[in-house]
Coordinates of C-alpha atoms in Angstrom, one line a residue:
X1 CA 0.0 0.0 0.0
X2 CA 1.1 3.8 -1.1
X3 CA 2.5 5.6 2.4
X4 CA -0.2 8.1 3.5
X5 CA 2.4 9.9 5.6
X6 CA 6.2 10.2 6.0
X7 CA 7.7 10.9 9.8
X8 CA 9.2 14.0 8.2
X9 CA 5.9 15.2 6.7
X10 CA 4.3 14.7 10.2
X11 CA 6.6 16.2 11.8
X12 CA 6.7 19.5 9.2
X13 CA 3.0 19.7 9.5
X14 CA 2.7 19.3 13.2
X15 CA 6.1 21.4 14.0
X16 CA 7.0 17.9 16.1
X17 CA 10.7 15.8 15.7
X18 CA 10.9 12.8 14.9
X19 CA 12.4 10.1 16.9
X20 CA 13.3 7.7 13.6
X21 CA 12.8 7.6 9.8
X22 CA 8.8 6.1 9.4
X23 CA 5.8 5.7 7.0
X24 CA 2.2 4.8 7.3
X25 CA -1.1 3.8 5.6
X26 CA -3.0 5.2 8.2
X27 CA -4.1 6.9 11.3
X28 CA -6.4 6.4 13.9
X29 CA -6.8 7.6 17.8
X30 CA -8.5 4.5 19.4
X31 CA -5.9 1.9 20.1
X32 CA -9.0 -0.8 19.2
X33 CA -8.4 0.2 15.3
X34 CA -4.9 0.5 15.1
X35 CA -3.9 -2.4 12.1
X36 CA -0.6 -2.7 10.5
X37 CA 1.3 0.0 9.3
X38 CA -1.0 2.7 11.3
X39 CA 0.1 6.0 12.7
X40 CA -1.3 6.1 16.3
X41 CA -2.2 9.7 17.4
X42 CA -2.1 9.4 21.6
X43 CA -4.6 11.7 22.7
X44 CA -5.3 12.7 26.5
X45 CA -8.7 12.8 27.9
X46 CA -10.4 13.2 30.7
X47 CA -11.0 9.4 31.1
X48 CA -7.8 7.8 29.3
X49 CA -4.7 8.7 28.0
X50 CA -3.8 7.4 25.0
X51 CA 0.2 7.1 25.9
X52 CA -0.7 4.1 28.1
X53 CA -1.8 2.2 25.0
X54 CA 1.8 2.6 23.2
X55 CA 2.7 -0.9 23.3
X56 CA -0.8 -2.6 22.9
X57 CA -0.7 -0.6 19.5
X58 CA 3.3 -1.7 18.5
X59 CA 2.2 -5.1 19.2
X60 CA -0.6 -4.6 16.9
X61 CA 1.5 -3.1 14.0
X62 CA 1.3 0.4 14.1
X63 CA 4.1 1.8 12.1
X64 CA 4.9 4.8 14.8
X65 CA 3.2 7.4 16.5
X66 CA 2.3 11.2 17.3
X67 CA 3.2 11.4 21.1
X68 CA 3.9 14.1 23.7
X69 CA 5.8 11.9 26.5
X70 CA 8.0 9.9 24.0
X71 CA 7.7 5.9 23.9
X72 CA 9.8 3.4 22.3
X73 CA 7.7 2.8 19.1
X74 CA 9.2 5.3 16.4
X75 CA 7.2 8.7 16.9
X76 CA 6.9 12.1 16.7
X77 CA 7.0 13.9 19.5
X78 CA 5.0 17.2 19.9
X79 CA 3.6 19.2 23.1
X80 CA -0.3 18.4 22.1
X81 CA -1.6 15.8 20.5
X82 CA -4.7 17.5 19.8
X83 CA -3.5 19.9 18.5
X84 CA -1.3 17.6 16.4
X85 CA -4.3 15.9 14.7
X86 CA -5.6 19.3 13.8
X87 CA -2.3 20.3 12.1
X88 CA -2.1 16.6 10.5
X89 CA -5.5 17.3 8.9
X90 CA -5.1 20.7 8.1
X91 CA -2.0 19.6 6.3
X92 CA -3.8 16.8 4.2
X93 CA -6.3 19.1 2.9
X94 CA -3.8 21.6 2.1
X95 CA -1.9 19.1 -0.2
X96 CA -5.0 16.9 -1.5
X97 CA -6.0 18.4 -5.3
X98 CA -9.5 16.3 -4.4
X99 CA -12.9 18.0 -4.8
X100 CA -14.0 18.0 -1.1
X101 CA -18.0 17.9 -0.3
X102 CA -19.5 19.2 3.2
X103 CA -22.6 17.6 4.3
X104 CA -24.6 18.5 7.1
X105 CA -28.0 18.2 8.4
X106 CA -30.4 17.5 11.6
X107 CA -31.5 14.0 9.5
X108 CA -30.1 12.5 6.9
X109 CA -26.2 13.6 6.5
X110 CA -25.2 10.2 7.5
X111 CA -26.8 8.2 5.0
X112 CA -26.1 11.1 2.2
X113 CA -22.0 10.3 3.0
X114 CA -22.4 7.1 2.5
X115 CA -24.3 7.5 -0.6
X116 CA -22.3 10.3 -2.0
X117 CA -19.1 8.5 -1.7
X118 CA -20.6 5.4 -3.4
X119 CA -22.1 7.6 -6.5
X120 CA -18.3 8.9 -6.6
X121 CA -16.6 6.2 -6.2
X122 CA -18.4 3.9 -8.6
X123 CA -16.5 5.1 -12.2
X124 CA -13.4 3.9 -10.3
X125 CA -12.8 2.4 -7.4
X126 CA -10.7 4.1 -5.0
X127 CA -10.8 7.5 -6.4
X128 CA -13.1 8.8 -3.3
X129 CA -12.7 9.3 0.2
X130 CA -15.2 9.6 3.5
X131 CA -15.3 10.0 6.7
X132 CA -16.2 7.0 8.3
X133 CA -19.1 6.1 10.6
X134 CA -20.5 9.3 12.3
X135 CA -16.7 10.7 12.9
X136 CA -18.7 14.2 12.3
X137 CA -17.2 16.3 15.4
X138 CA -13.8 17.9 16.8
X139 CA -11.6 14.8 16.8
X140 CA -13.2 12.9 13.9
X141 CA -13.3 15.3 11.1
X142 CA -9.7 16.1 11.8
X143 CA -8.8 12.5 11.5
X144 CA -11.1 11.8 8.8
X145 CA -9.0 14.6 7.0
X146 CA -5.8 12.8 8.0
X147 CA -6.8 9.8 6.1
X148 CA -7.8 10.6 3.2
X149 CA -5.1 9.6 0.5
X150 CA -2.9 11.9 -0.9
X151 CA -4.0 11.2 -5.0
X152 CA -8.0 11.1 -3.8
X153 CA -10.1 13.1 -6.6
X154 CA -13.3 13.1 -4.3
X155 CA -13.6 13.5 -0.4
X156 CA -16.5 13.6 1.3
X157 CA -17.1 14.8 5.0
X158 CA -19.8 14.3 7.7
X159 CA -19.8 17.4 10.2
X160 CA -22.2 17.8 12.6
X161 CA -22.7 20.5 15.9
X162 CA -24.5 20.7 18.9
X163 CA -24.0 23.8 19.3
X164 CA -24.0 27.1 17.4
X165 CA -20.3 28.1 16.7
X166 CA -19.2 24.0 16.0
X167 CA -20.0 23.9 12.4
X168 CA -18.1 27.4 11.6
X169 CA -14.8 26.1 13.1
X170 CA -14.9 22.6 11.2
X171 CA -15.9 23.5 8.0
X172 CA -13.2 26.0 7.6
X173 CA -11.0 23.0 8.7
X174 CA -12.2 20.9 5.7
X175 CA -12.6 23.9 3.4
X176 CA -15.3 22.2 0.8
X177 CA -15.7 23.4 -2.6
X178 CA -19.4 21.9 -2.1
X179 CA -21.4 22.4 1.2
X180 CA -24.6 20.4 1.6
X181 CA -27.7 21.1 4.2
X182 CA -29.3 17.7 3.7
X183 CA -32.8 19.1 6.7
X184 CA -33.4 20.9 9.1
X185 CA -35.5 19.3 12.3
X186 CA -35.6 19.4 15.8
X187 CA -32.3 17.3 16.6
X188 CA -30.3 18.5 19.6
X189 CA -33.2 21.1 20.2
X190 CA -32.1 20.6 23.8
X191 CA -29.3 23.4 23.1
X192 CA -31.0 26.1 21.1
X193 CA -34.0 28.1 22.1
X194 CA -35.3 27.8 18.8
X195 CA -35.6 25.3 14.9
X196 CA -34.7 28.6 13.8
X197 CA -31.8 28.5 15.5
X198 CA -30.4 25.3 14.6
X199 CA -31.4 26.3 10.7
X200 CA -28.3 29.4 11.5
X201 CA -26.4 26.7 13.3
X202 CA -26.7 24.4 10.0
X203 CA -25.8 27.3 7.6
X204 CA -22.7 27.6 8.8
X205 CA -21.3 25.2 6.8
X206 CA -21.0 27.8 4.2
X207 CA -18.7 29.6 5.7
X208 CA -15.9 27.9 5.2
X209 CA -16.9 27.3 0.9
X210 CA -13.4 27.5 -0.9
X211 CA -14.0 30.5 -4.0
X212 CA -16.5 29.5 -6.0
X213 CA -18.2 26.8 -4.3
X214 CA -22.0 25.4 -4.4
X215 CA -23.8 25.6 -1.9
X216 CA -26.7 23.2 -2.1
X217 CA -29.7 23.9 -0.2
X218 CA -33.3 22.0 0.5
X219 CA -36.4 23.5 -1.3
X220 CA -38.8 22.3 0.3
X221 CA -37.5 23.0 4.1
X222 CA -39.5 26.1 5.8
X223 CA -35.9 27.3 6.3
X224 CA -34.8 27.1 2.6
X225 CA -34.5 31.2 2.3
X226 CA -32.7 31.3 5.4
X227 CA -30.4 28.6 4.4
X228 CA -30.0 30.4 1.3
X229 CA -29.2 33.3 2.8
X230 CA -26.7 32.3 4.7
X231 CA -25.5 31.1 2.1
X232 CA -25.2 33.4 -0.3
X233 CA -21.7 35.7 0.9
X234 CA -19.7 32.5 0.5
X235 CA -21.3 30.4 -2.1
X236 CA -20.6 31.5 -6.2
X237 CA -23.5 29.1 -6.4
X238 CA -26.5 28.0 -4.9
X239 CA -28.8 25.0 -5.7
X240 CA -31.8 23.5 -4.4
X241 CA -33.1 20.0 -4.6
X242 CA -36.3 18.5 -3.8
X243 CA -39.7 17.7 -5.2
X244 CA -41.4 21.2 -5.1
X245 CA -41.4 23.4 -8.1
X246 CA -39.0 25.4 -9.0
X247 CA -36.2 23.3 -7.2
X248 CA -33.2 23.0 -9.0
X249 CA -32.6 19.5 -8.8
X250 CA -36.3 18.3 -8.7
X251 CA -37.6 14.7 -8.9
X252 CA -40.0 15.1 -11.2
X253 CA -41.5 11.0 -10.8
X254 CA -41.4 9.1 -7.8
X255 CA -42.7 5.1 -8.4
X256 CA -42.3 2.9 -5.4
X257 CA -40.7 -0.4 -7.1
X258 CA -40.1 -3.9 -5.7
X259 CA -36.5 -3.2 -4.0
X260 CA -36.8 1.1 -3.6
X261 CA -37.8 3.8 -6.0
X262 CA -37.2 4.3 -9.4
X263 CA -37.0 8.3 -10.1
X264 CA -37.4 11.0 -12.9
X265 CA -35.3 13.8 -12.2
X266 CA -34.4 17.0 -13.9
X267 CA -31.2 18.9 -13.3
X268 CA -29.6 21.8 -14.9
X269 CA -28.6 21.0 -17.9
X270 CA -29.4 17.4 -17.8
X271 CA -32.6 15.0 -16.9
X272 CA -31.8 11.4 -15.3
X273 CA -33.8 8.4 -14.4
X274 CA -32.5 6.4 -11.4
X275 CA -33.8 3.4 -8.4
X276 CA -32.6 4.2 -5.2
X277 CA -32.0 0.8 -3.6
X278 CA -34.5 2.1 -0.5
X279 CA -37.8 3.0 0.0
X280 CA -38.9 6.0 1.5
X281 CA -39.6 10.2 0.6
X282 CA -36.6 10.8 2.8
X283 CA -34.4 8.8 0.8
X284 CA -35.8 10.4 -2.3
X285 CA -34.2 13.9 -0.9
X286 CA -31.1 12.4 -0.1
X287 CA -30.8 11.1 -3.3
X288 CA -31.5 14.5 -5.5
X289 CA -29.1 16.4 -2.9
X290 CA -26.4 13.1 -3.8
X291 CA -26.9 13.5 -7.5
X292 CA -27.1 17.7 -6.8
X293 CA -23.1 17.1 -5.5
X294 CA -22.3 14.9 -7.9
X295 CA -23.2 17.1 -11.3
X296 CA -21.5 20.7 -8.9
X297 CA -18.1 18.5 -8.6
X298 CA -18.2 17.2 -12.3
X299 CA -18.4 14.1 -11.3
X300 CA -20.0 10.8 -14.0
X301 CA -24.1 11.4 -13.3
X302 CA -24.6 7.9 -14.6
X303 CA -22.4 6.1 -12.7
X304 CA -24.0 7.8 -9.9
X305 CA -27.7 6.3 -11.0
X306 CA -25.7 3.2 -10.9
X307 CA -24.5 3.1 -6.8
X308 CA -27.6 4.6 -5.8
X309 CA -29.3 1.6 -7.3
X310 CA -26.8 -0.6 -5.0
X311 CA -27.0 1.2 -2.4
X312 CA -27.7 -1.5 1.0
X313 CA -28.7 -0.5 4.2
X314 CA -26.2 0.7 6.6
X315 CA -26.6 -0.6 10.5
X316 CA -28.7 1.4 12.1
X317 CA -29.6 3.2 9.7
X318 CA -32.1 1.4 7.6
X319 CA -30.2 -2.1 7.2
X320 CA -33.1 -4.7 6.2
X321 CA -32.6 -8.1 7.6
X322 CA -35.0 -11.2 6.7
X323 CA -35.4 -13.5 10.1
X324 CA -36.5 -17.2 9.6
X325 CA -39.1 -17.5 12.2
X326 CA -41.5 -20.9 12.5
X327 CA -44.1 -21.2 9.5
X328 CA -42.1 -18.3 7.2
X329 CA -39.8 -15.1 8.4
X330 CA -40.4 -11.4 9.6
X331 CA -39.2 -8.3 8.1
X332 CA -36.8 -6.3 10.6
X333 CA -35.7 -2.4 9.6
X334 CA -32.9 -1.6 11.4
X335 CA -32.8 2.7 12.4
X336 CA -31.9 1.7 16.2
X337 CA -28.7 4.2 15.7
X338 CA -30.4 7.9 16.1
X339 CA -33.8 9.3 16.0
X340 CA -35.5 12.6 16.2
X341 CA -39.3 13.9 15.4
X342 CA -38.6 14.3 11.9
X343 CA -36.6 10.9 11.3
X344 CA -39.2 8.7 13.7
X345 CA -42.5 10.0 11.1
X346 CA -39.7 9.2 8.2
X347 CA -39.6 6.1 9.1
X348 CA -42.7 5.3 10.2
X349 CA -44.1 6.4 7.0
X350 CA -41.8 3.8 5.1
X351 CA -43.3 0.8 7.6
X352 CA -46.8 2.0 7.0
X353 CA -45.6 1.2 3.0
X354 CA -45.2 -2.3 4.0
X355 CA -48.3 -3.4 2.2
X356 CA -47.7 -7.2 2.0
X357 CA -47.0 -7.8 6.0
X358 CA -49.1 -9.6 7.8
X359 CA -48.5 -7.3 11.0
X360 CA -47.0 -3.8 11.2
X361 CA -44.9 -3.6 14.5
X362 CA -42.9 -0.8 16.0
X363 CA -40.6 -0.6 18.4
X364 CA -39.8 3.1 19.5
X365 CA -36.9 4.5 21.4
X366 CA -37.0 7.5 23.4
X367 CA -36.0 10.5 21.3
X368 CA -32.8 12.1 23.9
X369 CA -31.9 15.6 23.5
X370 CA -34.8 17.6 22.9
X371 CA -35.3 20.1 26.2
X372 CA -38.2 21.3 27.5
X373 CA -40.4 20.4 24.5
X374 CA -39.3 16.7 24.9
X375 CA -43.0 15.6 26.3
X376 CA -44.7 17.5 23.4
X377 CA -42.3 15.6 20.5
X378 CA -43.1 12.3 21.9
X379 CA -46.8 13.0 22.0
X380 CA -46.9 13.9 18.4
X381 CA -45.9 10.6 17.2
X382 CA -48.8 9.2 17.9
X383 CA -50.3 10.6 14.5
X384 CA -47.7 9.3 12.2
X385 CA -47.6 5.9 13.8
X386 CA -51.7 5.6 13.4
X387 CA -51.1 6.7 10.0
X388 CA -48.8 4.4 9.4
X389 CA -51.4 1.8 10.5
X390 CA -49.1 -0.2 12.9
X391 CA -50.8 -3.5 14.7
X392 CA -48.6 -2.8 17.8
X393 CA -46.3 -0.7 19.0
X394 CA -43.2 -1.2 22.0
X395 CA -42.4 2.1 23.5
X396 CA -39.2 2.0 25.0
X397 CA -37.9 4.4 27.8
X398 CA -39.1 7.0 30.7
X399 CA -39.8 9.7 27.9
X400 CA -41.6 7.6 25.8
X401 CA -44.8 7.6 28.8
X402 CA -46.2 10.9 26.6
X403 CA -46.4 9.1 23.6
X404 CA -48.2 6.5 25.6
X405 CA -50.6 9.0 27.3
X406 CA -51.4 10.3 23.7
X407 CA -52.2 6.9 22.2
X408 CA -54.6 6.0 24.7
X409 CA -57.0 3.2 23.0
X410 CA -55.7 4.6 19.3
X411 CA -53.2 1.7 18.7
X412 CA -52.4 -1.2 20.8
X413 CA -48.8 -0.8 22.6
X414 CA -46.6 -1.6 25.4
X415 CA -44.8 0.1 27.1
X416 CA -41.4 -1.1 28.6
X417 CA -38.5 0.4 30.6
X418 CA -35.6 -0.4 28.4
X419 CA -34.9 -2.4 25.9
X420 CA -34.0 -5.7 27.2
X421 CA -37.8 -5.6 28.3
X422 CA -38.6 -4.5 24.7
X423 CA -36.7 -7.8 23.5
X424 CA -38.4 -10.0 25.4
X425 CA -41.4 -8.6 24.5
X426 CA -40.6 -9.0 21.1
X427 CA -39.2 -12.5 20.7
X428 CA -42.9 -13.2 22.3
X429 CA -44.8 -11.5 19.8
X430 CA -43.0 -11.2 16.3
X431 CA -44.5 -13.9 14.1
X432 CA -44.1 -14.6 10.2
X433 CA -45.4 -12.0 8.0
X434 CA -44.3 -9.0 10.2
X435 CA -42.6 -6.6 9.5
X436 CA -40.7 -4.3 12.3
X437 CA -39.8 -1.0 12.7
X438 CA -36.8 -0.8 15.2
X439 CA -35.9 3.1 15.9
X440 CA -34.8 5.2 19.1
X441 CA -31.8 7.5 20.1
X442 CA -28.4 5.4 20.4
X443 CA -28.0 5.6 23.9
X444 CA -31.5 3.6 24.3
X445 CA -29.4 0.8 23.2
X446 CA -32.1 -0.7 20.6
X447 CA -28.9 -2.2 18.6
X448 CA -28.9 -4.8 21.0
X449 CA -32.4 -5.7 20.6
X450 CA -32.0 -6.1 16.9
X451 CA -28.8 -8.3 16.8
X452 CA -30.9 -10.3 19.3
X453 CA -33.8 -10.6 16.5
X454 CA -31.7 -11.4 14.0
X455 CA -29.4 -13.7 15.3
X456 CA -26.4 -11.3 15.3
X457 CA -26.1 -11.3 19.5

């Protein structure tokens, strides 16, 4: 494998010395993914310190180091290793000649990465680079930076905030030529007084567009002219994607089809006709915003069609998993990894699609992070769940007791503590034919109950 990075590049970008002549093929600051031939950044935390891991990480291959008490693994010693994984990212993106894409969003960035990268990657493999699993904040969009190889054409990077001031500060870090709001929803509305709020929170992703980048904006958010208008002093361009009229990037067909959706869309310039390998309206807006990126950083819109028709399921984050049950097998949707309002009615929407199951079932996390308004959100599910005609429903967690009050007699449901009481309830009730909806913040711990279900735990 190419070297990613010298010992005298690290130590030029970090303003470190270097103990010994070393190169590695990557970089990582959690001991647990260091592999052969890695650079091991040793950050102090509160918690842990990452020096006390030096030989667990030599044992495990890593090439050498970025340390700031020395060690006897090859290194480069600096005074702060935080810092240091700034610098090292910072330096990467200063050399890389890749097209770099932005994407943000309360719902949905997640899932547009993933997609994004595959639509870019697909003419030829390799060629593109992402951030990977939600490494969106301070630490991991530094060393998402530091990874990405140095002859990458495309990279594409996940930032998120939970606060207003978070975005500004990493987005001038990865300095996109493309910036992408993917929604705006009431995510994290625990820390701002307002959706308004966390719309200005959002648009500062602009702020750090290189000269002449695209901004791409959502049409049909209430927040689309403030988006665009904090856009418009750093973006040369802005475009809009969605289904409304007059968006940019519009879809101008939707047709639910066997495995997803097959869709007619027109773009400037150029119309296209695509399946998205899911189901679901969200997915249709992550897709035009995807193909929206794809067509601002000249990259091959056909070949795009193409991975978006491949696209699987990631875990937790709508990952579809057959489980052989007596007398046939059960549907089970995996979204156990986050959740807010405007992701659970999502979703529930694309259960209440299952037309051919025998049972709709949902099993519902508490939504974390929402403030004072917390009881109100929970409440309001009960509208899109008895419009999504669900058979039963397993409310998991203290917060989830408003959305209980609210369905009253509406829809049958139980309601459990946590969610070993939600998988016991569901290995006694799930039957053939069902299909289940498994969805609730991360810290509810709903993963478990789905590797449970389908065999994984």
């Amino acid at each position: 494998m190419d070297s990613l990075w010298t010992s005298e590049e690290i130590a030029a970008a970090t303003n470190g010395s270097a103990s010994a002549p070393f190169e590695v093929t990557g970089v990582a600051f959690d001991s647990r993914e260091i592999g052969q031939g890695d650079l091991f950044i040793a950050m102090k935390g509160e918690l842990t310190n990452g020096h006390r891991f030096l030989d667990q990480v030599q044992a495990a291959g890593a090439a050498g180091a970025i340390v700031s008490e020395g060690g006897a693994l090859p290194h480069v010693l600096v005074d702060d290793t935080t810092k240091a994984l700034n610098d090292l990212g910072r330096a990467s993106r200063a050399r890389s000649k890749a097209k770099i894409i932005g994407v943000t969003g309360s719902v949905g960035k997640t899932s547009t990465k993933e997609a994004l990268f595959a639509a870019l990657d697909r003419p030829k493999r390799g060629q593109a680079h992402r951030s990977v699993k939600s490494y969106n904040n301070h630490t991991g969009v530094p060393l998402s930076l530091a990874r990405m190889p140095r002859e990458a054409r495309f990279g594409v990077f996940e930032m998120g905030m939970s606060a207003a001031g978070e975005l500004a500060a990493l987005t001038r870090l990865v300095r996109p030529h493309v910036a992408i709001v993917t929604a705006i929803a009431p995510a994290h509305r625990e820390f701002f007084a307002s959706e308004e709020e966390i719309a200005d929170a959002k648009g500062e992703i602009f702020q750090g567009l290189e000269p002449g980048g695209t901004a791409i904006v959502p049409f049909d958010s209430p927040y689309r002219d403030q988006l665009i208008r904090a856009a418009e002093p750093y973006a040369a361009k802005i475009v809009t994607f969605g289904l409304g009229q007059g968006a940019d990037v519009r879809a101008l067909d939707v047709v639910p089809v066997a495995r997803g959706t097959l869709i007619s869309a027109t773009l400037p310039d150029a119309e296209l006709t695509f399946t998205i390998g899911h189901p679901g309206e969200h997915w249709v807006s992550n897709a035009l915003a995807v193909i929206a990126a794809v067509q601002a950083v000249g990259g091959d819109l056909a070949a795009a069609g193409l991975a978006l028709a491949e696209l699987e399921g990631m875990k937790g984050r709508g990952a579809r998993h057959r489980i052989a049950l007596p007398g046939g097998e059960a549907l089970v949707i995996d979204e156990s990894y986050n959740a807010n309002p405007a992701s659970m009615a999502a979703t529930l929407k694309t259960l209440g699609a299952e037309g051919s199951a025998t049972r709709r079932i949902a099993i519902l996390g508490s939504m974390r992070e929402l403030g004072p308004g917390s009881n109100d959100f929970h409440a309001a599910l009960a509208e899109p769940i008895e419009a999504a005609r669900v058979d039963h429903a397993i409310l998991v967690g203290e917060e989830m007791g408003a959305l209980a009050k609210a369905l009253g007699n509406r829809v049958d449901f139980t309601h459990v503590p946590d969610a070993a009481s939600a998988t016991a309830r569901a290995r006694e009730m799930i039957g053939p034919g069902d299909a289940i909806l498994v969805k609730g913040s991360n810290s509810v711990g709903l993963s478990a109950l789905v590797a449970a279900l389908v065999g994984e735990g």
